[in-house]
Amino acid sequence: MQTGRPLTKRGRVFVRVAAVFVLLVSLGGGLGLAVEGIEGRAALRDGPVGSLTPTDRTCGKQSCSWTGTFTSTDGSVTARDVELRDAVDVRRGDPAPARIDEVRLAEDAGAAYTADYGWHGPVVKGSVLALVGLAIATGMVLRGRRPRTAAPGHA
């Protein structure tokens, strides 16, 4: 007596490929989020302090963020096309502020962070996404294994 309908060889290969895909997407997304949070924490701790002069906005599905030129307080560091990451929601129609003070530049100069940036959220979300993806992929592989036949007399 079998405990379940066995998958064909093609079905097992499909399940394994799908599990690898789920694992790669979840680990990539999870690590990306976690790295953003860690980068923000490092910038808030050690990044040069200055101001961001918005020149444009970058919009996603739900909100926008300011992009502009960062200039350090002492004038020694200048970076263009820096994205501001903070806790303020920016809408498409919001007017650009003249300058945003007290921001810290990340090491790669691609982003600047305000003091209200919550770096814990991206790290936790990224970790959870990676773990959930790992669990789903493991479950898919285990579920796709050949079912064992039950011993006679055991249902």
Short mmCIF file of C-alpha atoms in Angstrom, two decimals:
data_model
loop_
_atom_site.label_atom_id
_atom_site.label_comp_id
_atom_site.label_asym_id
_atom_site.label_seq_id
_atom_site.Cartn_x
_atom_site.Cartn_y
_atom_site.Cartn_z
CA MET A 1 0.00 0.00 0.00
CA GLN A 2 1.35 3.40 -0.92
CA THR A 3 1.01 6.48 1.25
CA GLY A 4 0.58 8.81 -1.72
CA ARG A 5 0.68 9.03 -5.48
CA PRO A 6 4.30 8.98 -6.67
CA LEU A 7 5.61 11.78 -8.85
CA THR A 8 7.04 11.02 -12.23
CA LYS A 9 10.70 11.70 -12.85
CA ARG A 10 9.69 14.84 -14.74
CA GLY A 11 7.53 15.94 -11.80
CA ARG A 12 10.39 15.45 -9.33
CA VAL A 13 12.74 17.48 -11.53
CA PHE A 14 10.13 20.26 -11.79
CA VAL A 15 9.66 20.34 -8.00
CA ARG A 16 13.41 20.56 -7.44
CA VAL A 17 13.86 23.33 -10.01
CA ALA A 18 10.94 25.24 -8.49
CA ALA A 19 12.42 24.78 -5.00
CA VAL A 20 15.79 26.16 -6.17
CA PHE A 21 14.00 29.12 -7.79
CA VAL A 22 12.05 29.89 -4.59
CA LEU A 23 15.23 29.58 -2.56
CA LEU A 24 17.24 31.90 -4.83
CA VAL A 25 14.51 34.55 -4.98
CA SER A 26 13.91 34.54 -1.23
CA LEU A 27 17.59 34.53 -0.32
CA GLY A 28 18.37 37.26 -2.86
CA GLY A 29 15.51 39.46 -1.70
CA GLY A 30 16.14 38.74 1.96
CA LEU A 31 19.84 39.45 1.77
CA GLY A 32 19.17 42.61 -0.25
CA LEU A 33 16.84 43.95 2.43
CA ALA A 34 19.18 42.99 5.25
CA VAL A 35 22.17 44.60 3.53
CA GLU A 36 20.18 47.84 3.07
CA GLY A 37 19.43 47.91 6.80
CA ILE A 38 23.02 47.17 7.75
CA GLU A 39 24.28 49.82 5.31
CA GLY A 40 21.89 52.33 6.90
CA ARG A 41 23.09 51.49 10.38
CA ALA A 42 26.72 51.89 9.34
CA ALA A 43 25.99 55.22 7.65
CA LEU A 44 24.14 56.54 10.70
CA ARG A 45 27.07 55.53 12.89
CA ASP A 46 30.09 56.49 10.76
CA GLY A 47 28.94 58.35 7.63
CA PRO A 48 29.84 61.97 6.95
CA VAL A 49 27.17 64.44 8.09
CA GLY A 50 25.79 66.95 5.64
CA SER A 51 22.75 68.03 3.67
CA LEU A 52 20.93 66.74 0.62
CA THR A 53 19.64 69.12 -2.03
CA PRO A 54 16.83 67.28 -3.86
CA THR A 55 16.97 67.44 -7.65
CA ASP A 56 14.48 64.68 -8.49
CA ARG A 57 12.28 62.02 -6.98
CA THR A 58 12.28 58.27 -7.56
CA CYS A 59 8.83 56.73 -7.27
CA GLY A 60 7.74 53.16 -6.69
CA LYS A 61 4.24 51.74 -6.45
CA GLN A 62 3.42 53.17 -3.03
CA SER A 63 5.72 56.11 -2.36
CA CYS A 64 8.62 58.16 -3.62
CA SER A 65 12.04 59.13 -2.31
CA TRP A 66 14.18 62.17 -2.97
CA THR A 67 17.29 61.96 -5.11
CA GLY A 68 19.82 64.75 -5.11
CA THR A 69 23.26 66.10 -4.31
CA PHE A 70 24.86 65.44 -0.94
CA THR A 71 27.29 67.98 0.46
CA SER A 72 29.06 67.35 3.76
CA THR A 73 28.94 70.00 6.45
CA ASP A 74 32.63 70.83 6.01
CA GLY A 75 32.36 70.75 2.21
CA SER A 76 34.95 67.99 1.78
CA VAL A 77 32.50 65.38 0.41
CA THR A 78 30.11 65.89 -2.49
CA ALA A 79 28.10 63.15 -4.18
CA ARG A 80 25.48 63.36 -6.93
CA ASP A 81 22.44 61.13 -7.56
CA VAL A 82 22.18 60.13 -3.90
CA GLU A 83 18.88 58.57 -2.81
CA LEU A 84 17.49 59.71 0.54
CA ARG A 85 16.21 56.97 2.83
CA ASP A 86 14.13 58.11 5.77
CA ALA A 87 10.85 57.54 7.57
CA VAL A 88 8.93 60.30 5.74
CA ASP A 89 6.53 59.21 3.00
CA VAL A 90 6.91 61.34 -0.13
CA ARG A 91 4.04 61.53 -2.61
CA ARG A 92 4.30 62.23 -6.32
CA GLY A 93 2.85 65.75 -5.98
CA ASP A 94 4.83 66.88 -2.93
CA PRO A 95 7.02 69.94 -3.56
CA ALA A 96 10.75 69.37 -3.20
CA PRO A 97 12.32 70.93 -0.11
CA ALA A 98 15.17 73.34 -0.72
CA ARG A 99 17.53 71.29 1.44
CA ILE A 100 17.37 68.41 3.91
CA ASP A 101 19.84 68.81 6.76
CA GLU A 102 21.46 66.33 9.14
CA VAL A 103 21.74 63.40 6.75
CA ARG A 104 24.56 60.88 6.70
CA LEU A 105 26.08 59.48 3.54
CA ALA A 106 26.59 55.74 3.07
CA GLU A 107 30.05 54.41 2.28
CA ASP A 108 29.17 53.67 -1.36
CA ALA A 109 27.69 57.20 -1.75
CA GLY A 110 24.52 55.78 -3.30
CA ALA A 111 22.26 56.61 -0.38
CA ALA A 112 21.95 59.08 2.46
CA TYR A 113 20.06 58.42 5.69
CA THR A 114 18.25 60.69 8.12
CA ALA A 115 18.31 60.07 11.86
CA ASP A 116 14.72 58.75 11.76
CA TYR A 117 15.64 55.92 9.34
CA GLY A 118 14.62 52.62 10.95
CA TRP A 119 17.31 50.12 10.00
CA HIS A 120 15.84 47.35 12.17
CA GLY A 121 12.86 46.82 9.86
CA PRO A 122 14.79 45.91 6.70
CA VAL A 123 17.13 43.59 8.64
CA VAL A 124 14.24 41.74 10.29
CA LYS A 125 12.15 41.58 7.09
CA GLY A 126 15.14 40.34 5.10
CA SER A 127 15.94 37.65 7.65
CA VAL A 128 12.33 36.48 7.80
CA LEU A 129 12.05 36.42 4.00
CA ALA A 130 15.20 34.30 3.72
CA LEU A 131 14.04 31.87 6.42
CA VAL A 132 10.52 31.53 4.99
CA GLY A 133 11.96 30.87 1.53
CA LEU A 134 14.28 28.24 2.96
CA ALA A 135 11.37 26.56 4.74
CA ILE A 136 9.19 26.60 1.61
CA ALA A 137 11.99 25.19 -0.56
CA THR A 138 12.73 22.47 1.99
CA GLY A 139 9.05 21.56 2.19
CA MET A 140 8.81 21.38 -1.60
CA VAL A 141 11.79 19.05 -1.84
CA LEU A 142 10.56 16.82 0.97
CA ARG A 143 7.03 16.72 -0.47
CA GLY A 144 8.39 15.86 -3.91
CA ARG A 145 10.25 12.80 -2.69
CA ARG A 146 8.96 9.39 -3.60
CA PRO A 147 6.44 8.12 -1.11
CA ARG A 148 7.46 5.01 0.75
CA THR A 149 5.30 1.97 0.79
CA ALA A 150 3.77 1.13 4.09
CA ALA A 151 4.62 -2.18 5.69
CA PRO A 152 1.92 -4.84 5.46
CA GLY A 153 -0.56 -4.51 8.26
CA HIS A 154 0.18 -0.80 8.86
CA ALA A 155 -2.24 1.69 7.39
#
